[in-house]
Amino acid sequence: MKHAFTEEQVRNVARGLDLAGVEYFEVSHGDGLGGSSLQYGLSVVDEMKLISAAREECKQAKISVLLLPGIGIREDLEKAVDAGADMVRVATHVTEADVAKQHIELGRELGLKTVGFLMMAHMAPIGKLVEQAQLFESYGAEVVYAVDSAGALLPHEVKERIGAMRKNLSCDIGFHGHNNLSLAMANTMAAIEEGATYVDGSLRCLGAGSGNTQTEVMVAVLDRLGYETGVELYPVMDVANKVVAEFMPRPQEITGSSLIMGYSGVYSSFLLHTEAAAKKFGVDERDILVELGKRKAVGGQEDLILEVASAIATNK
Amino acid sequence: MKHAFTEEQVRNVARGLDLAGVEYFEVSHGDGLGGSSLQYGLSVVDEMKLISAAREECKQAKISVLLLPGIGIREDLEKAVDAGADMVRVATHVTEADVAKQHIELGRELGLKTVGFLMMAHMAPIGKLVEQAQLFESYGAEVVYAVDSAGALLPHEVKERIGAMRKNLSCDIGFHGHNNLSLAMANTMAAIEEGATYVDGSLRCLGAGSGNTQTEVMVAVLDRLGYETGVELYPVMDVANKVVAEFMPRPQEITGSSLIMGYSGVYSSFLLHTEAAAKKFGVDERDILVELGKRKAVGGQEDLILEVASAIATNK
């Protein structure tokens, strides 16, 4: 959406989700509170205004905000609470939970439901993931998520990860999936089977890459499996198909770039740079991404792209 | 596609699939050989011409055709063989395999790889499905498929079905999934785990309802799982994204009607009639479809729609 949600759109979605019985939904810039900037993209409407608008529409639903240490600051979170936020999800790379200690503590201090959100969970060995989740728990997080940011995990890998977290933590466990390998729903089911009690979705899959687990479909599947989600199927379908589908800028499909993201495990911020490097060195950009995935490149290491492209060109 | 494939489109797809290493692909009217008619929709290009064109493009890939008893006849299949078909898939409702005896025998007589295709496999109890699959095998089918036509099966249900077929049949087992519940990939993986050795896909999901298991994504997932499919990832991605995506009339998403199809287990031919009945009786069409699913309505029982709509209106 390029941070272009209008207040009316947010109100309509919030009202629909609230009516359907959804317990929590998130209102934030894509890069979290304070993300509206030249670097990350300016929000068309200030996020605090959107949070207030969503709050006004809700009879029962609670509002979550996203906070990335280094982008959002204390004042942002305090303002979000004033605007009506009930939950904060503090997100770090899977190996960097230690940068979030003060943010988790702040969330608790402000009386928020406080969540640790470990992104790119496929990049760490299971022991490391558990260690980082335990850090979050030790700071006071009430829920810790494994986040499959690149849509790279397979269901058995989700089971191993969520199972290990469930075994080694006392707090609640969450899972956030992306659909790059057409496995978001399967991975969400795998997470629930292993004890995750917080799972994320997006209406009509709207989200980065190939989007997320499709909320209204998840409600149908969980109903068929006998779980009581508290969410009613027809109302949640209606907000997906009559509200969100109407303003989506493009359909959410699994295209070439989103597939290779899931296959290589590389995050989307590399895609543009890779395309340029592929042209420059006359190599297939997919080979670059797959090699970056093998080298476990992370955001900030964009320099590696040229090095890898050059190496592939030399070895051709 | 409303039976509107051009010869050029078929050539480009055939060449791409052949190059990628796909072993079989299907060229047929959506209702099988002989389907081009006022009732089922006229093909823009005669299917025999499309089969010949596809055949000319292939160095290694083999061509399958679909045959529905009651629509396609002996002459159609003979012509298809002359045009270059190597495989026939004889499709019946899951409880109606006995209408296909002569068609399976004809396939074998003509030297084709001969497949029994049990549609709407979610509608029969497992024992019935196995019994019908055994009928197909007894007629001479070399492969028998469980076909999840409505995209209604959950992974554990696929496992139970394919597992039971594998245990009770000697021939090869196949699975054909649809994505109405966002589970086509998960169901295909479940089928393979239980011994299915033939699995279907469509490039960019192009297919009825929410489409099928996405072929190029399946190649990536199976590679990640360590299976050797013989299909190369980049070439199959290229035919999906540079050929098929270019002529798809609409993106393949999970919309309201396709979701309710998977949730209720009712086939798509009911959708239009249901919409009209819902308006007439002032009820939610989804309630009609869910009730039809409970009553296990099948194609041909469209009369039931008004009866169900009326009953819902009365009980409101």
XYZ file of C-alpha atoms in Angstrom:
632
model
C 0.000 0.000 0.000
C 3.052 2.300 0.137
C 1.808 3.785 3.452
C -1.179 5.312 1.627
C -4.077 4.129 3.820
C -6.755 6.774 4.199
C -8.670 7.376 7.388
C -11.867 6.133 5.749
C -10.237 2.874 4.692
C -8.878 2.294 8.176
C -12.266 3.067 9.731
C -14.060 0.644 7.416
C -11.584 -2.162 7.996
C -11.527 -1.562 11.763
C -15.328 -1.582 11.984
C -15.512 -4.771 9.930
C -12.899 -6.609 11.966
C -14.494 -5.487 15.209
C -17.919 -6.689 14.086
C -16.478 -10.018 12.965
C -15.042 -10.612 16.414
C -11.329 -10.256 15.694
C -9.502 -9.749 19.007
C -6.469 -7.714 17.886
C -5.519 -5.929 14.706
C -2.503 -3.802 13.939
C -2.429 -0.158 12.817
C 1.053 1.096 11.965
C 3.319 2.335 9.243
C 4.915 -0.667 7.503
C 8.180 0.051 9.302
C 6.434 0.609 12.606
C 5.749 3.713 14.671
C 7.863 6.637 13.486
C 8.427 4.899 10.155
C 6.882 7.744 8.203
C 10.029 9.398 6.836
C 11.799 10.048 3.569
C 13.913 6.941 4.132
C 11.058 4.488 4.766
C 8.280 6.283 2.914
C 5.940 8.984 4.181
C 2.509 7.990 5.444
C -0.326 9.755 3.637
C -2.167 10.064 6.954
C -0.379 10.347 10.287
C -0.434 6.994 12.054
C -1.698 8.472 15.338
C -4.738 9.811 13.501
C -5.308 6.331 12.021
C -5.015 4.665 15.424
C -7.557 7.110 16.923
C -9.909 6.550 14.004
C -9.665 2.770 14.351
C -10.218 3.015 18.108
C -13.427 4.983 17.566
C -14.825 2.212 15.376
C -14.223 -0.618 17.854
C -16.626 -2.024 20.422
C -14.457 -4.974 21.440
C -11.384 -5.249 19.237
C -8.005 -4.135 20.551
C -5.357 -2.315 18.588
C -1.750 -3.310 18.211
C 1.125 -1.166 17.013
C 4.487 -2.206 15.629
C 7.716 -0.793 17.026
C 11.154 -1.307 15.503
C 13.961 -0.290 17.871
C 16.028 2.336 16.080
C 13.016 3.690 14.192
C 10.259 4.233 16.761
C 11.027 6.023 20.006
C 9.471 6.315 23.472
C 7.411 9.380 22.499
C 5.886 7.501 19.547
C 4.714 4.701 21.783
C 3.349 7.086 24.403
C 1.407 8.912 21.700
C 0.101 5.616 20.352
C -1.202 4.712 23.803
C -2.935 8.073 24.016
C -4.448 7.409 20.599
C -5.805 4.068 21.771
C -3.223 1.304 21.304
C -3.575 -1.759 23.551
C -0.675 -3.898 22.361
C 2.850 -3.262 21.141
C 4.842 -5.682 19.049
C 8.545 -4.965 19.328
C 10.271 -6.364 16.252
C 13.940 -7.230 15.791
C 15.971 -9.444 13.506
C 15.958 -12.986 14.885
C 19.443 -12.616 16.372
C 19.021 -9.095 17.785
C 16.502 -9.351 20.616
C 18.947 -7.653 22.978
C 18.374 -4.259 21.341
C 14.733 -4.421 22.467
C 15.082 -4.667 26.246
C 14.078 -1.072 26.974
C 11.234 -1.191 24.434
C 9.702 -4.280 25.982
C 10.061 -2.749 29.428
C 8.443 0.457 28.169
C 5.536 -1.483 26.731
C 4.903 -3.140 30.086
C 5.347 0.151 31.938
C 2.684 1.735 29.722
C 0.307 -1.122 30.514
C 0.323 -2.563 27.005
C 0.075 -6.206 26.059
C 3.731 -6.548 25.068
C 5.013 -8.840 22.345
C 8.485 -9.765 21.063
C 8.565 -10.279 17.312
C 11.566 -12.223 15.950
C 11.778 -11.501 12.224
C 13.480 -13.671 9.581
C 13.109 -16.620 11.956
C 14.323 -19.026 9.243
C 17.838 -17.545 9.417
C 18.751 -18.706 12.897
C 19.348 -22.283 14.069
C 16.596 -23.440 16.408
C 18.778 -23.095 19.510
C 19.521 -19.483 18.643
C 15.849 -18.727 18.023
C 14.924 -20.178 21.412
C 17.721 -18.234 23.118
C 16.503 -14.973 21.577
C 12.898 -15.764 22.451
C 13.993 -16.376 26.039
C 15.698 -12.979 26.044
C 12.412 -11.380 25.024
C 10.610 -13.297 27.733
C 13.195 -12.240 30.317
C 12.590 -8.580 29.412
C 8.906 -9.052 30.130
C 7.357 -9.975 26.766
C 4.025 -11.738 27.284
C 4.056 -13.281 23.815
C 7.017 -14.114 21.586
C 6.565 -14.615 17.855
C 8.531 -16.526 15.264
C 8.115 -14.406 12.139
C 8.642 -16.007 8.745
C 9.360 -12.660 7.074
C 10.585 -14.113 3.783
C 7.952 -16.856 3.588
C 10.843 -19.306 3.517
C 9.854 -21.861 6.126
C 8.372 -25.260 5.333
C 5.718 -26.721 7.648
C 8.073 -29.199 9.334
C 10.495 -26.343 9.993
C 7.711 -24.301 11.592
C 6.824 -27.279 13.771
C 10.401 -27.675 14.946
C 10.706 -23.978 15.757
C 7.368 -23.432 17.458
C 7.694 -26.768 19.274
C 11.102 -25.781 20.662
C 9.825 -22.346 21.712
C 6.763 -23.885 23.373
C 8.993 -26.320 25.287
C 11.434 -23.679 26.516
C 9.236 -20.673 27.239
C 6.431 -20.009 29.702
C 4.874 -17.082 27.843
C 2.499 -17.348 24.895
C 3.900 -18.183 21.461
C 2.931 -16.557 18.161
C 3.500 -17.196 14.459
C 3.405 -14.763 11.537
C 3.574 -16.295 8.061
C 4.099 -15.093 4.518
C 2.857 -16.915 1.444
C 5.900 -16.841 -0.850
C 5.966 -20.651 -1.078
C 2.159 -21.001 -0.984
C 2.519 -22.410 2.510
C 1.300 -19.594 4.786
C -1.867 -21.493 5.721
C -0.076 -24.807 6.174
C 2.596 -23.137 8.311
C -0.025 -21.413 10.443
C -1.765 -24.737 11.034
C 1.590 -26.322 11.890
C 2.286 -23.541 14.402
C -1.111 -23.968 16.059
C -0.611 -27.723 16.291
C 2.646 -27.092 18.156
C 1.076 -24.691 20.619
C 1.093 -21.210 19.082
C -1.913 -19.275 20.399
C -1.325 -16.023 18.517
C -1.411 -16.223 14.710
C -1.464 -13.410 12.191
C -3.341 -12.939 8.983
C -4.206 -10.255 6.492
C -7.480 -9.806 4.653
C -7.183 -10.881 1.015
C -3.487 -11.650 1.835
C -2.627 -7.948 1.590
C 1.023 -7.696 2.631
C 4.665 -7.635 1.578
C 5.998 -10.155 -0.922
C 3.202 -12.640 -1.601
C 1.282 -11.396 1.400
C 0.293 -13.165 4.592
C -1.947 -15.975 5.694
C -5.347 -14.951 4.332
C -7.382 -14.043 7.414
C -10.865 -14.894 6.173
C -9.655 -18.213 4.734
C -7.906 -19.018 8.005
C -11.177 -18.450 9.859
C -12.866 -20.972 7.533
C -10.069 -23.526 7.851
C -9.860 -23.258 11.646
C -13.635 -23.629 11.846
C -13.430 -26.780 9.701
C -10.698 -28.078 12.011
C -12.898 -27.513 15.040
C -11.071 -24.576 16.618
C -13.156 -21.806 18.161
C -11.582 -18.549 17.038
C -14.384 -16.270 18.139
C -14.343 -14.771 14.634
C -17.463 -15.086 12.514
C -16.880 -16.244 8.943
C -19.338 -14.184 6.900
C -18.552 -10.810 8.495
C -14.818 -11.358 8.145
C -15.337 -12.406 4.517
C -17.348 -9.247 3.966
C -14.644 -6.905 5.215
C -12.107 -8.754 3.056
C -14.125 -8.840 -0.138
C -16.255 -5.705 0.111
C -13.768 -3.383 1.784
C -10.133 -4.442 1.383
C -10.427 -5.937 -2.118
C -11.863 -2.617 -3.266
C -8.777 -0.579 -2.427
C -5.955 -3.072 -3.009
C -3.611 -1.570 -5.597
C -2.802 -4.982 -7.110
C -3.863 -8.570 -6.503
C -1.743 -10.627 -4.147
C -0.149 -13.322 -6.279
C 3.001 -15.414 -6.044
C 5.128 -13.871 -8.753
C 8.712 -14.596 -9.769
C 10.333 -12.254 -7.287
C 8.204 -13.300 -4.326
C 8.777 -16.985 -5.104
C 12.540 -16.593 -5.288
C 12.442 -14.666 -2.001
C 10.819 -17.631 -0.280
C 13.070 -20.110 -2.048
C 16.310 -18.282 -1.263
C 15.216 -16.900 2.114
C 16.368 -13.387 1.233
C 14.307 -10.382 2.289
C 12.574 -8.096 -0.198
C 14.814 -5.071 0.392
C 17.488 -6.854 -1.693
C 15.338 -7.267 -4.776
C 15.827 -3.889 -6.457
C 19.584 -3.790 -5.947
C 19.860 -7.344 -7.222
C 18.063 -6.533 -10.438
C 20.561 -3.772 -11.178
C 23.559 -5.944 -10.311
C 22.241 -8.775 -12.495
C 22.068 -6.435 -15.475
C 25.496 -4.976 -14.808
C 27.217 -8.362 -14.649
C 24.998 -10.181 -17.140
C 23.904 -12.881 -14.700
C 20.516 -14.251 -13.605
C 19.283 -12.247 -10.619
C 17.865 -15.435 -9.144
C 21.367 -16.885 -8.893
C 22.435 -13.808 -6.947
C 19.517 -14.108 -4.525
C 20.047 -17.831 -3.989
C 23.748 -17.226 -3.256
C 22.891 -14.351 -0.890
C 20.532 -16.725 0.880
C 23.302 -19.304 1.266
C 25.565 -16.623 2.731
C 22.748 -15.601 5.096
C 22.919 -11.972 4.015
C 20.825 -9.594 6.101
C 19.503 -6.063 5.581
C 22.429 -3.622 5.634
C 24.716 -6.007 3.737
C 23.606 -4.752 0.338
C 27.319 -4.394 -0.594
C 27.459 -8.162 -0.809
C 25.175 -8.070 -3.853
C 27.827 -6.721 -6.206
C 30.454 -9.052 -4.808
C 28.206 -12.080 -5.360
C 27.140 -10.941 -8.834
C 30.754 -10.470 -9.837
C 31.739 -13.892 -8.485
C 28.909 -15.572 -10.418
C 29.897 -13.756 -13.614
C 33.524 -14.860 -13.195
C 32.627 -18.503 -12.590
C 30.141 -18.761 -15.439
C -9.938 -18.816 -19.807
C -13.425 -19.575 -21.186
C -11.916 -22.017 -23.717
C -10.190 -19.109 -25.486
C -6.601 -20.394 -25.708
C -4.939 -19.440 -28.965
C -2.564 -21.694 -30.841
C 0.309 -19.317 -30.118
C -0.376 -19.361 -26.386
C -0.490 -23.151 -26.347
C 2.757 -23.369 -28.346
C 4.548 -20.990 -25.995
C 3.393 -22.790 -22.883
C 4.142 -26.212 -24.355
C 7.643 -25.185 -25.390
C 8.321 -23.695 -21.969
C 7.095 -26.743 -20.063
C 9.037 -29.064 -22.351
C 12.241 -27.078 -21.859
C 11.718 -27.017 -18.092
C 11.528 -30.815 -18.023
C 7.856 -31.304 -17.174
C 6.916 -34.905 -17.989
C 3.204 -34.539 -18.806
C 0.909 -31.610 -19.414
C -2.717 -31.557 -20.409
C -4.301 -29.969 -23.487
C -8.084 -30.135 -23.513
C -11.263 -28.153 -23.394
C -12.171 -27.536 -19.745
C -14.891 -30.163 -19.999
C -12.611 -32.576 -21.802
C -12.491 -33.782 -25.395
C -15.684 -32.929 -27.247
C -16.506 -30.278 -24.647
C -16.566 -27.508 -27.228
C -20.319 -27.004 -27.575
C -23.003 -24.447 -26.886
C -23.741 -26.160 -23.576
C -20.177 -26.211 -22.226
C -18.748 -23.278 -24.192
C -17.181 -23.265 -27.640
C -13.409 -23.466 -27.948
C -11.907 -20.579 -29.894
C -9.460 -23.017 -31.495
C -10.280 -26.670 -32.132
C -8.662 -28.819 -29.461
C -7.134 -31.226 -31.982
C -5.303 -28.326 -33.571
C -4.034 -27.284 -30.114
C -2.837 -30.811 -29.335
C -0.950 -30.986 -32.665
C 0.591 -27.582 -32.029
C 1.707 -28.578 -28.534
C 3.114 -31.848 -29.851
C 5.243 -29.980 -32.398
C 6.840 -27.916 -29.639
C 7.881 -30.854 -27.464
C 11.210 -32.670 -27.433
C 10.483 -34.790 -24.361
C 7.196 -33.813 -22.725
C 4.126 -35.970 -23.205
C 0.610 -34.724 -23.706
C -2.433 -35.707 -21.722
C -6.067 -35.209 -22.658
C -9.129 -35.188 -20.438
C -12.152 -37.337 -21.246
C -15.515 -37.128 -19.477
C -17.767 -40.091 -20.257
C -20.980 -38.692 -21.710
C -19.197 -35.740 -23.305
C -16.197 -37.133 -25.179
C -16.639 -40.141 -27.459
C -14.407 -42.834 -29.010
C -13.785 -40.765 -32.156
C -12.572 -37.805 -30.093
C -9.995 -39.928 -28.348
C -8.834 -41.548 -31.584
C -8.404 -38.122 -33.138
C -6.489 -36.927 -30.084
C -4.096 -39.843 -30.436
C -3.578 -38.968 -34.086
C -2.889 -35.389 -33.022
C -0.241 -36.549 -30.565
C -1.798 -37.393 -27.186
C 0.118 -39.857 -24.992
C -2.112 -40.028 -21.933
C -5.831 -39.947 -21.267
C -7.404 -39.031 -17.957
C -10.920 -40.404 -17.705
C -12.839 -38.318 -15.185
C -15.995 -39.226 -13.292
C -17.714 -38.114 -10.112
C -16.166 -39.945 -7.182
C -19.064 -42.423 -6.964
C -19.458 -43.049 -10.717
C -16.344 -44.889 -11.836
C -18.479 -47.640 -13.362
C -19.528 -45.408 -16.261
C -15.891 -45.280 -17.365
C -15.106 -48.954 -17.995
C -15.188 -48.731 -21.772
C -13.254 -45.463 -21.787
C -10.428 -46.867 -19.681
C -10.347 -49.961 -21.899
C -10.272 -47.765 -24.995
C -7.371 -45.766 -23.604
C -5.366 -48.926 -23.065
C -6.355 -50.300 -26.475
C -5.066 -47.119 -28.108
C -1.757 -47.489 -26.282
C -2.221 -44.471 -24.060
C -1.062 -44.065 -20.500
C -4.516 -44.405 -18.943
C -5.642 -42.641 -15.789
C -8.820 -42.755 -13.707
C -9.724 -39.365 -12.260
C -12.155 -39.382 -9.321
C -13.586 -35.876 -9.024
C -15.119 -34.294 -5.878
C -13.178 -36.844 -3.827
C -14.199 -35.098 -0.597
C -17.827 -36.170 -1.075
C -17.361 -39.913 -0.602
C -16.406 -41.735 2.565
C -12.909 -43.196 2.346
C -14.163 -46.758 1.832
C -16.269 -45.641 -1.107
C -13.357 -43.725 -2.641
C -11.128 -46.796 -2.373
C -13.849 -49.012 -3.870
C -14.249 -46.680 -6.841
C -10.486 -46.416 -7.292
C -10.310 -50.206 -7.314
C -12.987 -50.264 -10.032
C -10.809 -47.966 -12.136
C -7.814 -50.198 -11.510
C -9.818 -53.296 -12.456
C -10.717 -51.702 -15.802
C -7.027 -51.206 -16.518
C -6.215 -47.713 -15.229
C -2.471 -47.376 -14.607
C -2.920 -44.397 -12.294
C -5.925 -43.428 -10.167
C -6.334 -39.879 -8.883
C -8.172 -38.412 -5.948
C -9.337 -35.041 -7.265
C -10.199 -32.290 -4.789
C -12.394 -30.439 -7.296
C -13.891 -28.011 -4.788
C -10.642 -27.392 -2.911
C -12.480 -28.660 0.166
C -10.052 -31.169 1.640
C -7.812 -30.462 4.607
C -4.293 -31.963 4.697
C -5.172 -34.690 7.199
C -8.142 -35.660 5.015
C -5.865 -35.920 1.980
C -3.488 -38.109 3.976
C -6.290 -40.455 5.012
C -7.571 -40.738 1.439
C -4.280 -41.146 -0.381
C -2.986 -43.463 2.359
C -6.034 -45.723 2.001
C -5.729 -45.747 -1.792
C -2.010 -46.541 -1.590
C -2.707 -49.409 0.786
C -5.470 -50.956 -1.312
C -4.283 -50.443 -4.887
C -1.299 -51.682 -6.859
C -1.346 -49.003 -9.544
C 0.108 -45.518 -9.188
C -1.799 -42.904 -7.181
C -2.333 -39.271 -8.140
C -3.620 -36.114 -6.478
C -5.111 -32.979 -8.032
C -5.674 -30.037 -5.701
C -7.495 -26.722 -5.792
C -6.579 -23.723 -3.660
C -9.977 -22.589 -2.335
C -8.840 -22.972 1.280
C -5.257 -21.863 0.569
C -4.187 -25.459 1.096
C -3.403 -26.743 -2.414
C 0.338 -26.857 -1.725
C -0.069 -28.394 1.728
C -2.472 -31.003 0.344
C -0.102 -31.866 -2.488
C 2.728 -32.348 0.007
C 0.441 -34.506 2.155
C -0.441 -36.645 -0.882
C 3.216 -37.138 -1.793
C 4.065 -38.100 1.782
C 1.409 -40.803 1.589
C 2.682 -42.235 -1.673
C 1.110 -40.248 -4.518
C 3.550 -40.191 -7.444
C 1.442 -38.114 -9.841
C 0.587 -34.574 -8.740
C -0.962 -31.781 -10.753
C -0.268 -28.099 -10.904
C -1.034 -25.075 -12.991
C 1.300 -22.213 -13.825
C 0.407 -19.095 -11.824
C -2.467 -21.184 -10.343
C -4.532 -20.658 -13.501
C -7.631 -22.793 -13.029
C -11.229 -23.011 -11.857
C -12.276 -21.528 -8.524
C -9.110 -20.352 -6.789
C -6.989 -22.324 -9.220
C -4.667 -25.244 -8.628
C -1.414 -25.967 -6.875
C 0.967 -23.410 -8.396
C 3.337 -25.467 -10.540
C 6.439 -23.308 -10.358
C 6.048 -22.869 -6.592
C 5.593 -26.623 -6.195
C 8.874 -27.184 -8.053
C 10.620 -24.860 -5.587
C 9.003 -26.473 -2.541
C 9.731 -30.025 -3.674
C 13.320 -29.032 -4.371
C 13.608 -27.581 -0.859
C 12.176 -30.840 0.510
C 14.806 -32.848 -1.376
C 12.585 -34.463 -4.003
C 13.975 -34.774 -7.521
C 11.181 -33.750 -9.847
C 13.266 -33.497 -13.014
C 11.796 -30.022 -13.514
C 14.169 -27.069 -13.511
C 13.078 -24.108 -11.409
C 14.086 -21.068 -13.460
C 12.684 -22.303 -16.795
C 9.372 -23.282 -15.204
C 9.232 -19.897 -13.462
C 9.874 -18.228 -16.802
C 6.977 -19.913 -18.571
C 4.727 -19.028 -15.631
C 5.733 -15.392 -15.303
C 6.694 -14.438 -18.857
C 4.104 -16.464 -20.780
C 1.068 -17.455 -18.693
C 0.888 -14.319 -16.523
C 0.800 -12.267 -19.722
C -2.448 -13.758 -20.989
C -4.339 -14.527 -17.791
C -7.646 -12.661 -17.897
C -7.642 -12.063 -14.129
C -5.348 -12.826 -11.230
C -5.980 -16.038 -9.351
C -7.105 -15.001 -5.887
C -9.198 -16.566 -3.161
C -12.365 -14.508 -3.364
C -15.617 -14.856 -1.482
C -17.206 -17.349 -3.851
C -14.153 -19.570 -4.170
C -13.665 -19.605 -0.404
C -17.251 -20.590 0.272
C -16.921 -23.341 -2.360
C -14.013 -24.857 -0.465
C -15.708 -24.327 2.881
C -19.033 -25.848 1.840
C -17.609 -28.428 -0.568
C -20.045 -27.438 -3.308
C -18.875 -27.268 -6.903
C -18.702 -24.021 -8.876
C -21.582 -24.826 -11.241
C -23.973 -24.046 -8.360
C -22.710 -20.526 -7.780
C -24.712 -18.607 -10.383
C -28.004 -20.298 -9.602
C -27.430 -19.762 -5.907
C -26.926 -16.047 -6.329
C -30.292 -15.756 -8.058
C -32.061 -17.871 -5.455
C -30.501 -15.842 -2.623
C -31.916 -12.651 -4.112
C -35.327 -14.179 -4.718
C -35.734 -15.418 -1.124
C -33.771 -12.637 0.568
C -31.253 -14.962 2.196
C -27.436 -15.093 2.291
C -26.210 -17.173 -0.644
C -23.476 -18.580 1.567
C -26.092 -20.162 3.802
C -27.575 -21.857 0.733
C -24.188 -23.210 -0.362
C -23.297 -24.451 3.108
C -26.647 -26.258 3.351
C -26.201 -27.744 -0.134
C -22.809 -28.990 0.998
C -24.356 -30.655 4.039
C -26.906 -32.341 1.781
C -24.061 -33.464 -0.480
C -25.693 -31.958 -3.560
C -24.024 -32.838 -6.847
C -24.119 -31.359 -10.355
C -27.554 -32.002 -11.872
C -29.335 -31.353 -8.570
C -29.672 -27.625 -9.195
C -33.397 -27.932 -8.307
C -32.335 -28.349 -4.705
C -31.114 -24.767 -4.647
C -34.580 -23.225 -4.606
C -35.821 -25.763 -2.081
C -32.937 -24.976 0.258
C -33.270 -21.205 -0.218
C -36.964 -21.391 0.569
C -36.367 -23.504 3.683
C -33.768 -21.027 4.969
C -36.103 -18.090 4.339
C -38.901 -19.844 6.240
C -36.723 -20.671 9.241
C -35.148 -17.239 9.535
